[in-house]
Amino acid sequence: GGAGLPSRGTGKATPRNASGTARGATRPTTMAGEATAVDATFHIVLFYQYASVAPAPEGAAAAAAADGGAPADPQDVNALQAWLQQRCGELGMLGRVVLATEGINGNLASESLDNVRTFCDELQALQVFKDKPIDFKMDSSSAKPFPDLYIQIKPEICSTGHTMPKELLDKGLGGNHLKPEEFHAVLKEYWEKTKAADGADGPDEESDDKEAKKDLIVIDVRNNVEFNTGRFMAPTGEKEAVNPRTKTFSHWATDYADKAVEELKTKKVLMYCTGGIRCEKASAYLRSKGVEDVSQLSGGIHRYLEKFGADGYFKGSNFVFDSRKLQKPEGAAVVGKCSECEAPTEEVSCDRVCAVCREPVLACDACRVKTFGVYYCALHSDLKGLYEPFLERFEIDELEKQRDGLNELLSTKFKAKGRRRPISKQLRRINEWLERKTAAKEAAEAGTRAMPKRSRFASNPRCRSCGMIGPMDLLSLMGRTPSDDDLCCDGSCTGFAKANYENPKRSLDEMNDPEFGAALCTKKRKRVQKNYRAFAKRMREETRQEYDVTSYNLVPAESSDQGVALRIVKPYFFDFNSYVKKTWEGHPILDMYTKFFTGNKVEYYRRALETGLITVDGVKVGPEKILKNGELLSNLTHRHEPPAAYVPGADMIIADSDGVIAIDKPASVTIHPSGAFRRNSLQFILAVECGLTDIHPIHRLDRHTSGIVLFAKNPTIAKKLTDAMMRKGEVGATSKISKAYLARVHGRFPASAAELEASCGQLGLHFVQHSQRTAAEQASPVPQGPPPGDGAGRPSKGDDSAEYLAAVALRANGLHWVEDESDPMLELSGCTLDPAKAAQPRGGHVVVSWPLEPACMNTGTWRCCSSEDAAGKSGKAK
C-alpha cells in the first residue's frame, strides 16, 4: 500500500454512511482479524492519498502555530503532523506515516479495531482530504507490527528521486484503474485464451481481432527482492510479469522506464505494486512519455489477494514492510529461490543483505551457514570472496589475496564511478587491517608484545546491518551458543522490525574498527551484576572446600549389574545458585522451573517454594513471583549422582608437561560438573585424587565417549589452545584441529534391510548405513582396541548375508567395549534412531561383525578384511 506497505487483507471496504463527510470515501467495516483470526492482537490500516497540502509556515506564523498545539482541522504539513501525533497517541496507534505537500502515506496499527475505525473517520473528515476519498486497506497480525509511532515530513510521500513529480497526476496523466476482477480478466484473456487459440486447428473466427490486439506486458513496479518473493505469472509459468530489477523506486524511471519506453508504446501495459501508490506516478510517467495504453491494479496486490487469494495469478508471497515481512496467502507456493543454490526459499531477515550495497537477498538456511552469513546481490556477484564486510577474521595472506583481486577488477572491469567508489573504500579498509596485523606479527616475533587473541567478533558471523554477532537464528543453525546475548543481533536491528526508529546506521568503517567489539562489550554487558565477581569468587572457594569433603566408593566389576567397576558418590546436600537469565526474566518462578528444569514435576517445585527450599535473594517467595534481571535464585537439594565407570585418577594421566595435562577419559564420565553429575565429574575426580585443583579444560568429549582430553594449567594456555580449536570450520580459515569418532565392531550384522530397520527401532540405534563395500574402503584407519583373545584373526560368526558393514555414525547414550570369553565387542545402548521413535523402550545392545585379520601383533591392532577375502572366508565364518 502506501510506500509499498501491504497487509494480508481479507477485510472489505464499503461506502461510508450518511454520517461520513466525503462521498465515495471508504472505511473499514470488517476486518481480517475480526472475521477469521479471532486471536489477532493488532489491527492494521494501510492508506495513501495524493492531495495538495500547504507547506509549513515560516517565521512568526510558524512560531504561532507551534504555540497553539495541534489544530482541529490542519491545513499545512506541520499542523497535519502535530494532529496525527496527538490523535495517534490518544488512540494507541503505532506505525509509520510520511507527509509531504503532495499528500499522505501511512501504515498504522492498534490493538483496538474501534480506534482504527475512529482514526479513519477523522482523517477522511479533514478539510485537506474532503474531496479525496482514501482507500483504507485493513489487515490483522498476532504480532506487534511496529515498535513505535514515527511521523515524518519528506519531499515526497513515495520517493522517486524527484523524477516523477505530482504535477503529472494533476494533469490527469495517471493510468486507467482496474479493479482486481478486471485486472484478473485481462490476464486470463491474454495468458490462457491466447494459448488455446494458438493450439486450435483450422481458422478462428476471432483470429483477425486477436491479431489487431496489442501484445500484453505486465510490469512489476516494485523492487527486486519484492519481485523475487512473489509476482503475477501464468499457471504454467511460461509467462510472468517483467522485473525492472531496481533496488529502490527512485531508480525506476531512469534505470527501466526511460530505456523501455519505445518498446512499451506498442504494447498494452498493465502494472501493479503492493498497494497502488507507486503505480500512480509510474503510470503517469509512462503516459507523459507517449505510452498510451497504460492500466494499473487498483489497490495493488493487497486488494487482489483479498479477492482471489492463492487461486489467482499472483504466486508466492507478498513482501511487506513491517515485522510480518511476508504476506502469504493460504495454500500459496514458494516461488523465491536462494541466491546461492537456487533452492526454493522466501525467508527474509535483517542480515540477508548484499555485503556491498545492502540490497535484500534470498538465502536458504544451508547457504547461510555455508557462506558464514555473507551474501551478494546479482549486481555484485563478481565480488564474491573479494569484498568481505568484516575483515578482522582474515589472516595476512587472505587479506592480500582480496586486495589483489579488487585491484585487478578496478583496472580491467569496473569503469563506472558508482561501481568503483565502494571498491576503493574497501581497499582502504583492507590496507588498514594489513598494517595492523603486520605490525602485531612483527611485534610478536620480536618478543615485545604477544599476538592479540581472536575476539568473538572475529570468530563468529556478524550481521551486515548492525555489525553485531549473529543474528541469533544463524548462530543456532551453526550449532553455536552465544556466551553473551547482549553482543548478538536478535534480528530486529533494522527496518520495521528494529527496536525504534532512532537507531543510528553503522558504516562498514565503524563496524571494522578494532575498538567496535571492545566498546560493545563494555556498554552492553547488562547481565553482569555489580556483585557477580564477588559471587563467582565465593563459588570457587566453596568448590575448593568441597574437594576436601568428597570421597568415593568402589563397586567391583563382579558386583555391578553392568559388569564394570563403578565409582559411587555418597548423596549430599547441595545449593544450586544462579542469577536470573534473560530467557527467564518476566516469567513466574514456578512456570520458569517447570519449563526449563524438567527433571522434577510441578508438584515438587510448588512444594519447594512453599517450604523455602527455593528462594529468591535468600527470601521465600510464592509461585507467582515474577522474576527480574539480577535476582539470585537458590535451590537446596539432596543430590543423588548416578554412578560412573571407575578408573583411578592417577591411571588417567598419560602425559604431564609444564602447561598441559593429557587425560585418558573413560566413558560415562563428564568433563566438568553439569546436569546430574558434579562430584562424579572428571574435574572433581582429578582434584580429589590427584590434587589438580586448578586445571582448565581446553575442549570437551561427550560423557559417553572415551578418549584424550587436554587440560591447561593456567587460563592463558587454555584460551590460546581453545582459540585454535574454535577456528575449525570457519570460512576462509585453515582448520587446526579435527575430531572423529572411530569404532571397531564385532558380531552379527542384520541379514536384510528389513531386519536392520527392525533392529534399529528395537535397540535404539541412531543411524546405521550398510552397503556392498567394506568398512576399510570407506572409513578412517582402524582404531586400536582390545585384541582378540588368542591373537588370531577370526572370520565372522554371522551367516552368508551379502550385506556388509560400511560405516556406523552414532550419537550414542552408551558406547563401550565388553570383553567376553572369546572375543571383544562393542556395546551400543540407549541410543535413539529417530526423534519420532524416542518413546519406544530403550535397552539391549547390538553387536555388529565383520571378518578381521591382524594388522600389527605388537599393538594388538586389527583391520577389516577386503571384500574378496571376506567372501572367500564366508564358508569358514559358518
mmCIF file with all atom_site columns, C-alpha atoms in Angstrom, residues 575-674:
data_model
loop_
_atom_site.group_PDB
_atom_site.id
_atom_site.type_symbol
_atom_site.label_atom_id
_atom_site.label_alt_id
_atom_site.label_comp_id
_atom_site.label_asym_id
_atom_site.label_entity_id
_atom_site.label_seq_id
_atom_site.pdbx_PDB_ins_code
_atom_site.Cartn_x
_atom_site.Cartn_y
_atom_site.Cartn_z
_atom_site.occupancy
_atom_site.B_iso_or_equiv
_atom_site.pdbx_formal_charge
_atom_site.auth_seq_id
_atom_site.auth_comp_id
_atom_site.auth_asym_id
_atom_site.auth_atom_id
_atom_site.pdbx_PDB_model_num
ATOM 1   C CA . ASP A 1 575 ? 22.553 -25.449 46.906 1.00 0.00 ? 575 ASP A CA 1
ATOM 2   C CA . PHE A 1 576 ? 22.049 -24.581 43.233 1.00 0.00 ? 576 PHE A CA 1
ATOM 3   C CA . ASN A 1 577 ? 22.680 -20.849 42.778 1.00 0.00 ? 577 ASN A CA 1
ATOM 4   C CA . SER A 1 578 ? 22.092 -18.850 39.606 1.00 0.00 ? 578 SER A CA 1
ATOM 5   C CA . TYR A 1 579 ? 21.288 -15.300 38.624 1.00 0.00 ? 579 TYR A CA 1
ATOM 6   C CA . VAL A 1 580 ? 18.106 -14.806 36.597 1.00 0.00 ? 580 VAL A CA 1
ATOM 7   C CA . LYS A 1 581 ? 18.946 -15.196 32.919 1.00 0.00 ? 581 LYS A CA 1
ATOM 8   C CA . LYS A 1 582 ? 17.464 -13.123 30.131 1.00 0.00 ? 582 LYS A CA 1
ATOM 9   C CA . THR A 1 583 ? 15.277 -16.037 28.972 1.00 0.00 ? 583 THR A CA 1
ATOM 10  C CA . TRP A 1 584 ? 13.826 -16.411 32.488 1.00 0.00 ? 584 TRP A CA 1
ATOM 11  C CA . GLU A 1 585 ? 13.096 -12.737 33.029 1.00 0.00 ? 585 GLU A CA 1
ATOM 12  C CA . GLY A 1 586 ? 9.393  -11.870 33.256 1.00 0.00 ? 586 GLY A CA 1
ATOM 13  C CA . HIS A 1 587 ? 8.268  -15.474 33.942 1.00 0.00 ? 587 HIS A CA 1
ATOM 14  C CA . PRO A 1 588 ? 6.527  -16.549 37.153 1.00 0.00 ? 588 PRO A CA 1
ATOM 15  C CA . ILE A 1 589 ? 9.079  -18.543 39.132 1.00 0.00 ? 589 ILE A CA 1
ATOM 16  C CA . LEU A 1 590 ? 7.006  -21.741 39.145 1.00 0.00 ? 590 LEU A CA 1
ATOM 17  C CA . ASP A 1 591 ? 6.461  -21.580 35.375 1.00 0.00 ? 591 ASP A CA 1
ATOM 18  C CA . MET A 1 592 ? 10.177 -20.993 34.823 1.00 0.00 ? 592 MET A CA 1
ATOM 19  C CA . TYR A 1 593 ? 11.252 -24.029 36.847 1.00 0.00 ? 593 TYR A CA 1
ATOM 20  C CA . THR A 1 594 ? 8.584  -26.202 35.212 1.00 0.00 ? 594 THR A CA 1
ATOM 21  C CA . LYS A 1 595 ? 9.580  -25.115 31.697 1.00 0.00 ? 595 LYS A CA 1
ATOM 22  C CA . PHE A 1 596 ? 13.368 -25.023 31.929 1.00 0.00 ? 596 PHE A CA 1
ATOM 23  C CA . PHE A 1 597 ? 14.084 -27.652 34.607 1.00 0.00 ? 597 PHE A CA 1
ATOM 24  C CA . THR A 1 598 ? 12.043 -30.698 33.659 1.00 0.00 ? 598 THR A CA 1
ATOM 25  C CA . GLY A 1 599 ? 13.841 -33.142 35.936 1.00 0.00 ? 599 GLY A CA 1
ATOM 26  C CA . ASN A 1 600 ? 11.144 -32.723 38.594 1.00 0.00 ? 600 ASN A CA 1
ATOM 27  C CA . LYS A 1 601 ? 7.372  -32.407 38.408 1.00 0.00 ? 601 LYS A CA 1
ATOM 28  C CA . VAL A 1 602 ? 5.496  -29.186 39.031 1.00 0.00 ? 602 VAL A CA 1
ATOM 29  C CA . GLU A 1 603 ? 4.286  -30.535 42.394 1.00 0.00 ? 603 GLU A CA 1
ATOM 30  C CA . TYR A 1 604 ? 7.886  -30.781 43.615 1.00 0.00 ? 604 TYR A CA 1
ATOM 31  C CA . TYR A 1 605 ? 8.706  -27.179 42.671 1.00 0.00 ? 605 TYR A CA 1
ATOM 32  C CA . ARG A 1 606 ? 5.478  -25.925 44.231 1.00 0.00 ? 606 ARG A CA 1
ATOM 33  C CA . ARG A 1 607 ? 6.310  -27.726 47.492 1.00 0.00 ? 607 ARG A CA 1
ATOM 34  C CA . ALA A 1 608 ? 9.920  -26.465 47.382 1.00 0.00 ? 608 ALA A CA 1
ATOM 35  C CA . LEU A 1 609 ? 8.684  -22.878 47.085 1.00 0.00 ? 609 LEU A CA 1
ATOM 36  C CA . GLU A 1 610 ? 6.230  -23.355 49.969 1.00 0.00 ? 610 GLU A CA 1
ATOM 37  C CA . THR A 1 611 ? 8.897  -24.821 52.273 1.00 0.00 ? 611 THR A CA 1
ATOM 38  C CA . GLY A 1 612 ? 11.632 -22.339 51.316 1.00 0.00 ? 612 GLY A CA 1
ATOM 39  C CA . LEU A 1 613 ? 13.915 -24.840 49.585 1.00 0.00 ? 613 LEU A CA 1
ATOM 40  C CA . ILE A 1 614 ? 13.769 -22.447 46.625 1.00 0.00 ? 614 ILE A CA 1
ATOM 41  C CA . THR A 1 615 ? 14.408 -18.778 47.453 1.00 0.00 ? 615 THR A CA 1
ATOM 42  C CA . VAL A 1 616 ? 14.989 -15.512 45.592 1.00 0.00 ? 616 VAL A CA 1
ATOM 43  C CA . ASP A 1 617 ? 17.765 -13.352 47.046 1.00 0.00 ? 617 ASP A CA 1
ATOM 44  C CA . GLY A 1 618 ? 17.534 -15.511 50.180 1.00 0.00 ? 618 GLY A CA 1
ATOM 45  C CA . VAL A 1 619 ? 13.814 -14.811 50.691 1.00 0.00 ? 619 VAL A CA 1
ATOM 46  C CA . LYS A 1 620 ? 10.966 -17.319 50.419 1.00 0.00 ? 620 LYS A CA 1
ATOM 47  C CA . VAL A 1 621 ? 8.531  -16.365 47.635 1.00 0.00 ? 621 VAL A CA 1
ATOM 48  C CA . GLY A 1 622 ? 5.250  -17.612 46.219 1.00 0.00 ? 622 GLY A CA 1
ATOM 49  C CA . PRO A 1 623 ? 4.789  -19.498 42.913 1.00 0.00 ? 623 PRO A CA 1
ATOM 50  C CA . GLU A 1 624 ? 3.501  -16.356 41.140 1.00 0.00 ? 624 GLU A CA 1
ATOM 51  C CA . LYS A 1 625 ? 6.655  -14.327 41.849 1.00 0.00 ? 625 LYS A CA 1
ATOM 52  C CA . ILE A 1 626 ? 7.753  -12.594 38.596 1.00 0.00 ? 626 ILE A CA 1
ATOM 53  C CA . LEU A 1 627 ? 11.495 -12.990 38.031 1.00 0.00 ? 627 LEU A CA 1
ATOM 54  C CA . LYS A 1 628 ? 13.587 -9.871  37.456 1.00 0.00 ? 628 LYS A CA 1
ATOM 55  C CA . ASN A 1 629 ? 17.011 -9.345  35.989 1.00 0.00 ? 629 ASN A CA 1
ATOM 56  C CA . GLY A 1 630 ? 19.788 -9.661  38.581 1.00 0.00 ? 630 GLY A CA 1
ATOM 57  C CA . GLU A 1 631 ? 17.885 -11.701 41.180 1.00 0.00 ? 631 GLU A CA 1
ATOM 58  C CA . LEU A 1 632 ? 19.713 -14.664 42.729 1.00 0.00 ? 632 LEU A CA 1
ATOM 59  C CA . LEU A 1 633 ? 17.881 -18.000 42.709 1.00 0.00 ? 633 LEU A CA 1
ATOM 60  C CA . SER A 1 634 ? 18.835 -20.678 45.237 1.00 0.00 ? 634 SER A CA 1
ATOM 61  C CA . ASN A 1 635 ? 17.534 -24.250 45.222 1.00 0.00 ? 635 ASN A CA 1
ATOM 62  C CA . LEU A 1 636 ? 18.597 -26.554 48.077 1.00 0.00 ? 636 LEU A CA 1
ATOM 63  C CA . THR A 1 637 ? 18.516 -30.239 47.040 1.00 0.00 ? 637 THR A CA 1
ATOM 64  C CA . HIS A 1 638 ? 19.717 -33.620 48.235 1.00 0.00 ? 638 HIS A CA 1
ATOM 65  C CA . ARG A 1 639 ? 21.781 -34.814 45.285 1.00 0.00 ? 639 ARG A CA 1
ATOM 66  C CA . HIS A 1 640 ? 21.962 -38.469 44.265 1.00 0.00 ? 640 HIS A CA 1
ATOM 67  C CA . GLU A 1 641 ? 24.500 -38.637 41.457 1.00 0.00 ? 641 GLU A CA 1
ATOM 68  C CA . PRO A 1 642 ? 24.465 -41.588 39.038 1.00 0.00 ? 642 PRO A CA 1
ATOM 69  C CA . PRO A 1 643 ? 27.494 -43.902 39.174 1.00 0.00 ? 643 PRO A CA 1
ATOM 70  C CA . ALA A 1 644 ? 30.294 -43.682 36.593 1.00 0.00 ? 644 ALA A CA 1
ATOM 71  C CA . ALA A 1 645 ? 32.913 -46.109 35.351 1.00 0.00 ? 645 ALA A CA 1
ATOM 72  C CA . TYR A 1 646 ? 35.807 -46.419 37.839 1.00 0.00 ? 646 TYR A CA 1
ATOM 73  C CA . VAL A 1 647 ? 39.370 -45.731 36.742 1.00 0.00 ? 647 VAL A CA 1
ATOM 74  C CA . PRO A 1 648 ? 41.867 -44.429 39.344 1.00 0.00 ? 648 PRO A CA 1
ATOM 75  C CA . GLY A 1 649 ? 42.661 -40.768 38.753 1.00 0.00 ? 649 GLY A CA 1
ATOM 76  C CA . ALA A 1 650 ? 46.410 -41.397 38.583 1.00 0.00 ? 650 ALA A CA 1
ATOM 77  C CA . ASP A 1 651 ? 45.884 -44.035 35.856 1.00 0.00 ? 651 ASP A CA 1
ATOM 78  C CA . MET A 1 652 ? 44.040 -41.500 33.683 1.00 0.00 ? 652 MET A CA 1
ATOM 79  C CA . ILE A 1 653 ? 47.061 -39.189 33.381 1.00 0.00 ? 653 ILE A CA 1
ATOM 80  C CA . ILE A 1 654 ? 49.026 -40.168 30.278 1.00 0.00 ? 654 ILE A CA 1
ATOM 81  C CA . ALA A 1 655 ? 51.160 -37.013 29.834 1.00 0.00 ? 655 ALA A CA 1
ATOM 82  C CA . ASP A 1 656 ? 52.090 -34.061 32.036 1.00 0.00 ? 656 ASP A CA 1
ATOM 83  C CA . SER A 1 657 ? 54.006 -31.063 30.714 1.00 0.00 ? 657 SER A CA 1
ATOM 84  C CA . ASP A 1 658 ? 54.660 -27.610 32.104 1.00 0.00 ? 658 ASP A CA 1
ATOM 85  C CA . GLY A 1 659 ? 51.454 -26.195 30.652 1.00 0.00 ? 659 GLY A CA 1
ATOM 86  C CA . VAL A 1 660 ? 49.184 -29.072 29.609 1.00 0.00 ? 660 VAL A CA 1
ATOM 87  C CA . ILE A 1 661 ? 47.970 -32.345 31.087 1.00 0.00 ? 661 ILE A CA 1
ATOM 88  C CA . ALA A 1 662 ? 46.627 -35.122 28.839 1.00 0.00 ? 662 ALA A CA 1
ATOM 89  C CA . ILE A 1 663 ? 43.932 -37.338 30.362 1.00 0.00 ? 663 ILE A CA 1
ATOM 90  C CA . ASP A 1 664 ? 42.647 -40.680 29.054 1.00 0.00 ? 664 ASP A CA 1
ATOM 91  C CA . LYS A 1 665 ? 38.975 -40.117 29.919 1.00 0.00 ? 665 LYS A CA 1
ATOM 92  C CA . PRO A 1 666 ? 36.856 -43.232 30.405 1.00 0.00 ? 666 PRO A CA 1
ATOM 93  C CA . ALA A 1 667 ? 33.369 -43.451 29.009 1.00 0.00 ? 667 ALA A CA 1
ATOM 94  C CA . SER A 1 668 ? 30.428 -42.373 31.235 1.00 0.00 ? 668 SER A CA 1
ATOM 95  C CA . VAL A 1 669 ? 32.441 -39.597 32.965 1.00 0.00 ? 669 VAL A CA 1
ATOM 96  C CA . THR A 1 670 ? 31.549 -35.989 32.197 1.00 0.00 ? 670 THR A CA 1
ATOM 97  C CA . ILE A 1 671 ? 34.343 -33.407 31.815 1.00 0.00 ? 671 ILE A CA 1
ATOM 98  C CA . HIS A 1 672 ? 33.092 -30.812 34.290 1.00 0.00 ? 672 HIS A CA 1
ATOM 99  C CA . PRO A 1 673 ? 30.092 -30.502 36.633 1.00 0.00 ? 673 PRO A CA 1
ATOM 100 C CA . SER A 1 674 ? 26.922 -30.450 34.582 1.00 0.00 ? 674 SER A CA 1
#
